[in-house]
mmCIF file of C-alpha atoms and ligand atoms in Angstrom:
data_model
loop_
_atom_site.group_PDB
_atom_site.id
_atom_site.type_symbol
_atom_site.label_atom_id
_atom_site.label_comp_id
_atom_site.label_asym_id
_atom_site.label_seq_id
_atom_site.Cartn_x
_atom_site.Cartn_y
_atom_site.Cartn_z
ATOM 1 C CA UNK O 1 120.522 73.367 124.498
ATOM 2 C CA UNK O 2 121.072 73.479 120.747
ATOM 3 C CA UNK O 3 120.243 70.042 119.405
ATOM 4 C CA UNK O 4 121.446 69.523 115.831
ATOM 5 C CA UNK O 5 119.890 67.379 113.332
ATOM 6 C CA UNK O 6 122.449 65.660 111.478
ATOM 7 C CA UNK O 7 121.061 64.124 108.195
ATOM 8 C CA UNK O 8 120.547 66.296 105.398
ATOM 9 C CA UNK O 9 117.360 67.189 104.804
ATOM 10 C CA UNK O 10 115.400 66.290 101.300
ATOM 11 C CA UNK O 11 112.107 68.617 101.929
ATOM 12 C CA UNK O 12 112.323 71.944 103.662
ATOM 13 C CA UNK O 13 109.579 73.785 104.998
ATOM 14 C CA UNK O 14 109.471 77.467 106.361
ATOM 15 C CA UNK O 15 106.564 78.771 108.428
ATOM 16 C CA UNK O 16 106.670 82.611 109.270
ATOM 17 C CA UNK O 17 104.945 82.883 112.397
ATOM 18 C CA UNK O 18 103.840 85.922 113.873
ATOM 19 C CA UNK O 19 101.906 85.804 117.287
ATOM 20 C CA UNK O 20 100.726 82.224 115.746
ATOM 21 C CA UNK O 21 100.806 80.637 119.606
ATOM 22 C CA UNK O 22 96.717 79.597 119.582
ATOM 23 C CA UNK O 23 97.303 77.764 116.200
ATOM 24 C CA UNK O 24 100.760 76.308 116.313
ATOM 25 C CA UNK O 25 100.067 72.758 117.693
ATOM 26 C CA UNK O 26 97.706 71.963 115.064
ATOM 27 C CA UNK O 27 99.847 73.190 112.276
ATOM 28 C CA UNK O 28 102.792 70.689 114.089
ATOM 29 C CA UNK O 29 100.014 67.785 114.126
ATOM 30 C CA UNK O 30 98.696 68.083 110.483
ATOM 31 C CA UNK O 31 102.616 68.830 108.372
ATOM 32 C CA UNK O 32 104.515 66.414 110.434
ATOM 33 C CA UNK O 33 102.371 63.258 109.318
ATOM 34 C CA UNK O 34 102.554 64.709 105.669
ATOM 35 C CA UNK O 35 106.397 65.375 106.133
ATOM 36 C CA UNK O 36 107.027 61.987 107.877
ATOM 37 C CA UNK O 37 104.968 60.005 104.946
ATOM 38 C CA UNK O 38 107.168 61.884 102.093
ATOM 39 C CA UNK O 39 110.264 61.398 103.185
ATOM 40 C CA UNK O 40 112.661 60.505 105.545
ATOM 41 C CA UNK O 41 114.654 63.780 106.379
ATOM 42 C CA UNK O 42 113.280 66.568 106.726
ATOM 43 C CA UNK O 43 113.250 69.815 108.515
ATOM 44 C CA UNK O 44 110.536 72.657 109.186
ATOM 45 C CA UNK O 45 111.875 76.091 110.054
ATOM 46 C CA UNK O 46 110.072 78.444 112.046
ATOM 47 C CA UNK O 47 110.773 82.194 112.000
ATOM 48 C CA UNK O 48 109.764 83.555 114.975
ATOM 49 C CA UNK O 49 108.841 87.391 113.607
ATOM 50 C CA UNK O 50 108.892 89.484 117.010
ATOM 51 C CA UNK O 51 105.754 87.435 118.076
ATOM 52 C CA UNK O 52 104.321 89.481 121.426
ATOM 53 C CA UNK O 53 102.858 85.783 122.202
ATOM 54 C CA UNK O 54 104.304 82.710 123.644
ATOM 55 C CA UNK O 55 105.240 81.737 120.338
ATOM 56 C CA UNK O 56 109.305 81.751 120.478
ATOM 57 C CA UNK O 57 108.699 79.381 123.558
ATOM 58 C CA UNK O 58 105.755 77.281 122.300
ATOM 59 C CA UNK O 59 109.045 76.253 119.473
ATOM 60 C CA UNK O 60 111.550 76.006 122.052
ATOM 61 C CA UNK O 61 109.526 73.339 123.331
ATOM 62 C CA UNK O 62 109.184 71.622 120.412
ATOM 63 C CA UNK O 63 112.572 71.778 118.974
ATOM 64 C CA UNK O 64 113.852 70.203 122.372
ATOM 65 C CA UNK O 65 111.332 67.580 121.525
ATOM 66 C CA UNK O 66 112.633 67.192 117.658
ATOM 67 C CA UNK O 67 115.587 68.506 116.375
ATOM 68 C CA UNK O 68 113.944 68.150 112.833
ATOM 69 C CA UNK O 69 112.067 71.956 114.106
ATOM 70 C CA UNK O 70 114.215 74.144 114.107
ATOM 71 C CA UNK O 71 113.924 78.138 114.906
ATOM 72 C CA UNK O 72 115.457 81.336 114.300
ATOM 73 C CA UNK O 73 114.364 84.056 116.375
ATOM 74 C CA UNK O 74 114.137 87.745 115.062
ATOM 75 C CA UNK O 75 115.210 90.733 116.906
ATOM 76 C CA UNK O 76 111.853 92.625 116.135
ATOM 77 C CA UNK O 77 109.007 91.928 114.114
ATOM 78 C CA UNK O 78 110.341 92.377 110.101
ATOM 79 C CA UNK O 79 107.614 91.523 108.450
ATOM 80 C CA UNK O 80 106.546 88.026 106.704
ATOM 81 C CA UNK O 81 108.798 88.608 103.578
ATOM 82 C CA UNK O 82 111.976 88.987 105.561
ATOM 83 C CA UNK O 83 110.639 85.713 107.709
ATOM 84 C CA UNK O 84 110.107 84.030 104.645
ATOM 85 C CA UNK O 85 113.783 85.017 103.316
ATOM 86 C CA UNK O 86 115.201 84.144 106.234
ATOM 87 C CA UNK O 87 113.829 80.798 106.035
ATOM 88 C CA UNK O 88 114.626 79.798 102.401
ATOM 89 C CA UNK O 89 118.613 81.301 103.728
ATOM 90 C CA UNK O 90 118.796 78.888 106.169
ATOM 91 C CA UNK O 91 117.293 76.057 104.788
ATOM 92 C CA UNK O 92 119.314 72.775 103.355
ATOM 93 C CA UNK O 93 116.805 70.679 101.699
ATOM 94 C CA UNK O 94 116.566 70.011 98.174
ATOM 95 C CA UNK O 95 112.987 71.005 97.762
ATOM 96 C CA UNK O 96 112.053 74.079 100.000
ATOM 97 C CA UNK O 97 108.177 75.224 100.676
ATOM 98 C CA UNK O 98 107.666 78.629 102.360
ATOM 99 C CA UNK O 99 103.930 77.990 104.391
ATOM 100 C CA UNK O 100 101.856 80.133 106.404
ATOM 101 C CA UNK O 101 101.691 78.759 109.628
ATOM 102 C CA UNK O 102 98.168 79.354 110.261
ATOM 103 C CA UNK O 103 97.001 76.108 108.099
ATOM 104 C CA UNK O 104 95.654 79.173 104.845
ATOM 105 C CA UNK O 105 98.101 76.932 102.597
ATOM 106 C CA UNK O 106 96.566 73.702 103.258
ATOM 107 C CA UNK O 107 99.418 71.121 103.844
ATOM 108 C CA UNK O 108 98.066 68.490 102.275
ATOM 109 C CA UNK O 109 99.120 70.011 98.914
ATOM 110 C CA UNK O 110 102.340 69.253 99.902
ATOM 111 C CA UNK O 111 102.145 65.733 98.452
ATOM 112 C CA UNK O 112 100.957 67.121 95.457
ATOM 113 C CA UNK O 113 103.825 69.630 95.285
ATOM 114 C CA UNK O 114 106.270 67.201 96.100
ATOM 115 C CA UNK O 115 105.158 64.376 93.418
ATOM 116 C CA UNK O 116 105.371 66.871 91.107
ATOM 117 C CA UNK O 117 109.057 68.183 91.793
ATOM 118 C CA UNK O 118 109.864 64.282 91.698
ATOM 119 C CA UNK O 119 108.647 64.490 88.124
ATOM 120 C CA UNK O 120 111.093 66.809 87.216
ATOM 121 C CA UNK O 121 109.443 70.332 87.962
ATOM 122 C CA UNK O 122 111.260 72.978 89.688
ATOM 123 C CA UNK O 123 108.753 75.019 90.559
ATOM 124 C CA UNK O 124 105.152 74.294 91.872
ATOM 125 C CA UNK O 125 102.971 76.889 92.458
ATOM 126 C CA UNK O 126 99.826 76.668 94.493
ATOM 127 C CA UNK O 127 97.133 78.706 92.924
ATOM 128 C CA UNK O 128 93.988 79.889 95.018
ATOM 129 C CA UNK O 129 90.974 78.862 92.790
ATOM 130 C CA UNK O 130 88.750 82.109 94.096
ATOM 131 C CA UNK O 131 88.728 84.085 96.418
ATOM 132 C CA UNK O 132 85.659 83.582 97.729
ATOM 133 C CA UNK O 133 85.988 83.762 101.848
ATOM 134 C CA UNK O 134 87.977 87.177 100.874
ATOM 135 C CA UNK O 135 85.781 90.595 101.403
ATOM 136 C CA UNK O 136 84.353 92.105 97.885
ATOM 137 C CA UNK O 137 86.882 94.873 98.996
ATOM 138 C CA UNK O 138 90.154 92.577 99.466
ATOM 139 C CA UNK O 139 88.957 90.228 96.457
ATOM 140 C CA UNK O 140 88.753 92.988 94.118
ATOM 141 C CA UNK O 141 91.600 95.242 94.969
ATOM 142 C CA UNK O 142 93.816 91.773 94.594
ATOM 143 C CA UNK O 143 92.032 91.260 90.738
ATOM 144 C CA UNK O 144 92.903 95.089 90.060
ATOM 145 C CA UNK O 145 96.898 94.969 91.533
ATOM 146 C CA UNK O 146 97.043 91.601 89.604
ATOM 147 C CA UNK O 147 95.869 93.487 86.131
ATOM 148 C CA UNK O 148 97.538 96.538 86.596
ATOM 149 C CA UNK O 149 101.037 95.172 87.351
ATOM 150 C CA UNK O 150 100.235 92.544 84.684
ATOM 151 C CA UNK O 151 100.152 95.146 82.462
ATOM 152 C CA UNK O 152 102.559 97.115 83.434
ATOM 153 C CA UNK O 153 106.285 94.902 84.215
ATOM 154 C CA UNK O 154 107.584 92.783 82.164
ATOM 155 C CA UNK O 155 107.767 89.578 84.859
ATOM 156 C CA UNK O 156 104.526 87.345 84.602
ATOM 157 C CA UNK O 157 103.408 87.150 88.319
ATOM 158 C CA UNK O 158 100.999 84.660 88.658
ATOM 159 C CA UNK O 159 97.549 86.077 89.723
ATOM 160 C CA UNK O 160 96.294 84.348 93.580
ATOM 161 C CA UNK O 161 99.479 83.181 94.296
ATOM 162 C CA UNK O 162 101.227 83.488 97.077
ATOM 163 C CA UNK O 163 104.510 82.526 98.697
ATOM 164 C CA UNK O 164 103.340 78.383 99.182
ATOM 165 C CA UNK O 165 105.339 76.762 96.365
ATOM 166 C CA UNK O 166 107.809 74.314 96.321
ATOM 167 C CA UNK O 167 111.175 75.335 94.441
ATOM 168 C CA UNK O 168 114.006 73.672 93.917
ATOM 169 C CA UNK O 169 117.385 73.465 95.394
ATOM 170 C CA UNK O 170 118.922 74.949 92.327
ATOM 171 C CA UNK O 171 115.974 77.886 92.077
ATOM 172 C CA UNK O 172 116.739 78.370 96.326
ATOM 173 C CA UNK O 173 120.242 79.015 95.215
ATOM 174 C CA UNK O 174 119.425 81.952 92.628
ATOM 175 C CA UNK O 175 117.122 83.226 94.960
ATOM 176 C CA UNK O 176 119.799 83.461 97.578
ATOM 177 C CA UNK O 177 122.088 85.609 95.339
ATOM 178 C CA UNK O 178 119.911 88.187 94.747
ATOM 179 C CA UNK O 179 120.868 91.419 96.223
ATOM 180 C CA UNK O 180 117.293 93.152 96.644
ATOM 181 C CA UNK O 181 116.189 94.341 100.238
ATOM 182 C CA UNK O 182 112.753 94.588 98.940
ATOM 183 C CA UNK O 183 111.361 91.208 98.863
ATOM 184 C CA UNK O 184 108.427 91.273 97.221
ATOM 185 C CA UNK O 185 108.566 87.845 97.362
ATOM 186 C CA UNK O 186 105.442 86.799 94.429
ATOM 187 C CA UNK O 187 107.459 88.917 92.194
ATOM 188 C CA UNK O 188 110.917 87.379 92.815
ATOM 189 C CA UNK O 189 110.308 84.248 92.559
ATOM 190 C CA UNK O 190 108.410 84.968 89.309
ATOM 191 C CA UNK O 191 111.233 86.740 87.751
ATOM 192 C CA UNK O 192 113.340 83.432 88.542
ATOM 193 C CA UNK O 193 111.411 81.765 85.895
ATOM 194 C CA UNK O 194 112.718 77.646 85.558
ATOM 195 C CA UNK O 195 110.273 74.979 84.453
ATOM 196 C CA UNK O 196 107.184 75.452 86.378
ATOM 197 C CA UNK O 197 103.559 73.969 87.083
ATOM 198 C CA UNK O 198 100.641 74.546 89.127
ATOM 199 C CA UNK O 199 97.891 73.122 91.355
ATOM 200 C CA UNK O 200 94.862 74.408 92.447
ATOM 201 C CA UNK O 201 93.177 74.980 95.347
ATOM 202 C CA UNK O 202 90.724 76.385 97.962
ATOM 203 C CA UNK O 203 92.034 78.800 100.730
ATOM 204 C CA UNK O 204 90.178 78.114 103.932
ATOM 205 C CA UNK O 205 89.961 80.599 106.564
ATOM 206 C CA UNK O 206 92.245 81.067 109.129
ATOM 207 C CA UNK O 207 92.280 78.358 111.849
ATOM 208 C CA UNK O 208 93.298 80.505 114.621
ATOM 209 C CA UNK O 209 94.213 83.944 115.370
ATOM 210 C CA UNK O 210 93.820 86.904 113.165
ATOM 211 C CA UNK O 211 95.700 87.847 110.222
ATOM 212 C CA UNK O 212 97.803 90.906 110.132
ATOM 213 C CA UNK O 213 97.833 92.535 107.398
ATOM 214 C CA UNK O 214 95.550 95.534 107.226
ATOM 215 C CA UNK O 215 94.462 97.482 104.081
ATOM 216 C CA UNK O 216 97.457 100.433 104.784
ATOM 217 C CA UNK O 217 99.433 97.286 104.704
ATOM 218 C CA UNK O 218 98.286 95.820 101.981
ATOM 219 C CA UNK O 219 98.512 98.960 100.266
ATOM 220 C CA UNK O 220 101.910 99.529 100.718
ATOM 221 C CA UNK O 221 103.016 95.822 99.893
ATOM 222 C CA UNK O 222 100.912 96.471 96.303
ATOM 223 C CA UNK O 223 103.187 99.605 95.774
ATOM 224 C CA UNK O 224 106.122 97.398 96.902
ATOM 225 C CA UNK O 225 105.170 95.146 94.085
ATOM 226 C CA UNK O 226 104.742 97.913 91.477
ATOM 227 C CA UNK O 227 107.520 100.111 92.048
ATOM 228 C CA UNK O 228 110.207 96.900 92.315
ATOM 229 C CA UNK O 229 109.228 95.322 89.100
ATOM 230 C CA UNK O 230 108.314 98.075 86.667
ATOM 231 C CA UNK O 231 109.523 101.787 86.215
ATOM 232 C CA UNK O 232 106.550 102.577 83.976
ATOM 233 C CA UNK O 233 105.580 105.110 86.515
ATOM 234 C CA UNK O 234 108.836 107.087 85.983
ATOM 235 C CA UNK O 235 108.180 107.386 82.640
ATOM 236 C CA UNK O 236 104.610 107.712 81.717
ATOM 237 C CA UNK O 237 105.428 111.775 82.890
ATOM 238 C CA UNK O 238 107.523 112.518 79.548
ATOM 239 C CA UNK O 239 104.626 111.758 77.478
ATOM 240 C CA UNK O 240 101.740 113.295 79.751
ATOM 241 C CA UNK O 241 104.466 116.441 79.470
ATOM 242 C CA UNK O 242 104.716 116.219 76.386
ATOM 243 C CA UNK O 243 100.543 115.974 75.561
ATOM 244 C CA UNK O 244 100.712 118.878 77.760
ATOM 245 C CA UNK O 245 103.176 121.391 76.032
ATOM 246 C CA UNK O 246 101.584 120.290 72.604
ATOM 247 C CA UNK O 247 98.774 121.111 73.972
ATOM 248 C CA UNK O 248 99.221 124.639 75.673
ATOM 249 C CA UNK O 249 100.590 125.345 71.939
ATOM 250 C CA UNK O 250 97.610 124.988 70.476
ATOM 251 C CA UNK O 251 95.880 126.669 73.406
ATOM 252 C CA UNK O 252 98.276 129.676 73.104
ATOM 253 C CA UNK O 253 97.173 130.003 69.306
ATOM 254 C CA UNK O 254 93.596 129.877 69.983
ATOM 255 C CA UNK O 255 94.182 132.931 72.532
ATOM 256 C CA UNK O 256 96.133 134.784 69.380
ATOM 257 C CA UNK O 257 93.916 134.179 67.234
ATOM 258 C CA UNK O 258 90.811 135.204 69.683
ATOM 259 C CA UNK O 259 92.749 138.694 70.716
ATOM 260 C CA UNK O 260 93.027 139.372 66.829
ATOM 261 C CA UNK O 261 89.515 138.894 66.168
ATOM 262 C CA UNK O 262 88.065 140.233 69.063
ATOM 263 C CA UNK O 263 91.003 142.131 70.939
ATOM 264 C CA UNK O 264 91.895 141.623 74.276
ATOM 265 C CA UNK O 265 89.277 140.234 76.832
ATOM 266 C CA UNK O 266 89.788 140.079 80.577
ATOM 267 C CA UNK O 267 88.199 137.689 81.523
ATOM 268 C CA UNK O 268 89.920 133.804 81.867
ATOM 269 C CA UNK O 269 90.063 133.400 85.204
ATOM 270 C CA UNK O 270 88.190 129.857 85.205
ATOM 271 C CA UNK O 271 90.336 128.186 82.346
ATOM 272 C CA UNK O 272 93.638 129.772 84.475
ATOM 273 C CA UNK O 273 92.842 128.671 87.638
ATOM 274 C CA UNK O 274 91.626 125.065 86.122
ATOM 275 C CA UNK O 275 94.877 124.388 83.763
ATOM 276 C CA UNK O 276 97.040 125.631 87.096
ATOM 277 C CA UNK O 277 95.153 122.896 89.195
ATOM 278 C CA UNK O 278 95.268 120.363 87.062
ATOM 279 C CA UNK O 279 98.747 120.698 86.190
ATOM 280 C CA UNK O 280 99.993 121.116 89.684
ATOM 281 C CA UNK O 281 98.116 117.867 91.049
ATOM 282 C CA UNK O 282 99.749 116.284 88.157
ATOM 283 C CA UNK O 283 103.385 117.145 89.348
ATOM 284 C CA UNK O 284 102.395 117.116 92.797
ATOM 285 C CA UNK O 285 101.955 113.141 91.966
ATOM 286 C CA UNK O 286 104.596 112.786 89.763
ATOM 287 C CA UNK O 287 107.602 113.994 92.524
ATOM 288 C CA UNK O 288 105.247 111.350 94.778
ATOM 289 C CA UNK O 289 105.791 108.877 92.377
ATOM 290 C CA UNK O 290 109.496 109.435 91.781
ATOM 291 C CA UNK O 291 109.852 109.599 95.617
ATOM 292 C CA UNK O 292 108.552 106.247 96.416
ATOM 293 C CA UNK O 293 111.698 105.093 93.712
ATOM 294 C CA UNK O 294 113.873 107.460 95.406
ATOM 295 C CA UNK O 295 113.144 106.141 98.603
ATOM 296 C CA UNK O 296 113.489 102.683 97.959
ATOM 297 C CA UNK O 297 116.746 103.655 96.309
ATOM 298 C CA UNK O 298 117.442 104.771 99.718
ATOM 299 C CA UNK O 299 116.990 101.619 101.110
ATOM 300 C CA UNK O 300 118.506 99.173 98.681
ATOM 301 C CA UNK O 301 121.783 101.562 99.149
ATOM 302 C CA UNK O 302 121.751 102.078 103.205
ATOM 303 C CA UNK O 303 122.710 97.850 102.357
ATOM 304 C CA UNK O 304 121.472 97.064 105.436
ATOM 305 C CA UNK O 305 119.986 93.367 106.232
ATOM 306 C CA UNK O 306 116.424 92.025 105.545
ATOM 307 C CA UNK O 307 116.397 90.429 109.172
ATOM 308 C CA UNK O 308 118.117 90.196 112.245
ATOM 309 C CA UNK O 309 118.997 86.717 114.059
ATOM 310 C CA UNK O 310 118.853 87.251 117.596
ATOM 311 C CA UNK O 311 119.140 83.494 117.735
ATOM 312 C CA UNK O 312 118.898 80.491 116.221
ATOM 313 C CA UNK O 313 118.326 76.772 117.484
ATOM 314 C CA UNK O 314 119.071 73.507 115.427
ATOM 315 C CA UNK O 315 121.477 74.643 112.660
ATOM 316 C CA UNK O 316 124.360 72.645 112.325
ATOM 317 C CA UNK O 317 125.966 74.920 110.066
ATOM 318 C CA UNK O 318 124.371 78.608 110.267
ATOM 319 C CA UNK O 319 124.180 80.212 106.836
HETATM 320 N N1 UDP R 1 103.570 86.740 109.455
HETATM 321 C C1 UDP R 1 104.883 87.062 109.832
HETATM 322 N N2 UDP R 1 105.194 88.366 110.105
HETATM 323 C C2 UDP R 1 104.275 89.382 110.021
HETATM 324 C C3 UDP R 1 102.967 89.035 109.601
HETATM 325 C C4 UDP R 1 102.650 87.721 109.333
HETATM 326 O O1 UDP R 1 105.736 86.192 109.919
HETATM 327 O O2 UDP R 1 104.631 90.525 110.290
HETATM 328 C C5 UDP R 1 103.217 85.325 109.165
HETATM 329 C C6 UDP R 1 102.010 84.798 109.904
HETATM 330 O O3 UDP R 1 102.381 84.292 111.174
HETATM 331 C C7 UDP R 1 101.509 83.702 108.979
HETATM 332 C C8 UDP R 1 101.835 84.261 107.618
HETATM 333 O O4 UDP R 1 102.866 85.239 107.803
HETATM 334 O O5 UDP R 1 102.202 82.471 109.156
HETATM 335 C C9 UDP R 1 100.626 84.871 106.935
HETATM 336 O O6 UDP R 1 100.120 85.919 107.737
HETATM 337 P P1 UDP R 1 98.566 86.263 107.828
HETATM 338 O O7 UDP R 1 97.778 85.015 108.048
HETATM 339 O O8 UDP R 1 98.441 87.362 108.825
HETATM 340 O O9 UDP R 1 98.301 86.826 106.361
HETATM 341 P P2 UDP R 1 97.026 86.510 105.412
HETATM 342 O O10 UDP R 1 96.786 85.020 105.450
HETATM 343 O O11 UDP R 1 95.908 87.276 105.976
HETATM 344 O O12 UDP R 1 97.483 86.981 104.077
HETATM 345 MG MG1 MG R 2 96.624 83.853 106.956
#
């Protein structure tokens, strides 16, 4: 049965959930109150994200209980950004907050985000104050991505933020029109820009469940980041090249000028085999580098979609 909401709905709210069974009646039991005392429509959507749990029928159940939940079902797992696109796609309200579903974004900024979109804002971010139930590892590879791609692209992504935020009807429709198959989600939504504010808060620890993200995946989401909002990397190679020539100039007269004064001299194999190390590490990295672009290039021109909807329950008017 595919029970259809009706009204429109004023707040939207988009949980990801992957394998999420253990902790998905408490997350129902603590947004619903919060939704229900905000307003009078409104809708959560859960993307199931090729959970190997019970989760896809945990929210048949409670979608046949309230139309207000509705799902959309992945083919295969496609990771939380295409979960989190998929959601914002579907979604109708006029205020739409992506959440994790394992309670990390407390709901109960959700009043806080809301009363603050009612006061004109079309953005609110939710800011982790520190990172303190994080590993030294995890906290301080986060601080160094954060500086580096600070430093590096021209978009402003805000440091300890992730995808909990409330935006806009207006910023949901911008976001929709962009073409990129690499969500990096933090970044996107900061290129966006629009009149934004921010609240602060504690991240708890998961309430059920593990997280999924490993440091290989982390990694790889960092040079996601990177490599989709600055092409610094491309370029930093035509001045290290060019330091490089300059220098071998001067290198080459300093031979010269050594073979005048004290004719030729065999030996040199050290400062050969160093400068031919060096220099091939340095390309060796810089075709890397210009692969990972390459690649993505790849990607972004195959065209092919972020997600896959093997199904989807409670949409009146599939998007
Ligand atoms: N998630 C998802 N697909 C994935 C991995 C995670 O939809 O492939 C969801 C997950 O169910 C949760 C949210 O994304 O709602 C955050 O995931 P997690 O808690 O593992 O990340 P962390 O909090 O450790 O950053
Ligand atoms: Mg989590």
């Amino acid at each position: 049965m595919n029970s259809v909401s009706l009204s429109v709905p004023e707040i939207s709210l988009i949980a990801p959930m992957y394998n999420e069974s253990e902790g998905i009646d408490k997350f129902f039991q603590t947004v619903i109150p919060i939704l229900d005392e905000l307003s009078q429509h409104w809708e959560i959507i859960c993307v199931n994200d090729g959970s190997k749990d019970d989760t896809l029928a945990r929210l048949r159940d409670y979608h046949e209980r309230d139309p207000r939940i509705k799902v959309i079902n992945f083919s295969r797992n496609f990771g939380k950004e295409a979960g989190t696109t998929a959601g914002i796609d579907f979604s109708r309200g006029q205020a739409v907050i992506p959440i994790d579903a394992d309670l990390q974004d407390p709901p109960e900024l959700i009043r806080e985000m809301v009363g603050k979109w009612r006061e004109g804002y079309k953005v609110v971010l939710a800011t982790r104050n520190a990172r303190r139930e994080d590993t030294w590892f995890k906290r301080n590879s986060a601080l160094m991505f954060y500086r580096l791609i600070s430093a590096m692209s021209e978009v402003d992504i805000p440091k300890n933020t992730g995808d909990f935020r409330l935006m806009d009807r207006q910023v949901v429709d911008v976001l929709k029109q962009l073409p990129e198959k690499t969500r990096f989600m933090k970044g996107i939504f900061a290129w966006l820009g629009f009149p934004t504010t921010t609240i602060y808060f504690d991240r708890p620890q998961r309430f059920a469940g593990e997280t999924s993200w490993n440091y290989w995946k982390l990694w790889r989401f960092a040079l996601d980041g990177i490599f989709a909002f600055t092409t610094l990397p491309l370029q930093v190679w035509t001045y290290l090249g060019a330091f490089f020539s300059l220098g071998s100039f001067v290198y080459a007269a300093v031979l010269i000028l050594q073979t005048l004064l004290h004719g030729v001299e065999v030996p040199g194999y050290a400062s050969t085999m160093v400068s031919i190390l060096f220099l091939g590490g340095i390309q060796l990295v810089s075709l890397g580098i210009i692969g990972e672009y390459v690649g993505r290039i790849y990607k972004e021109v195959k065209g092919r979609p972020i997600y896959i909807v093997q199904e989807s329950l409670g949409f009146y008017d599939p998007a």
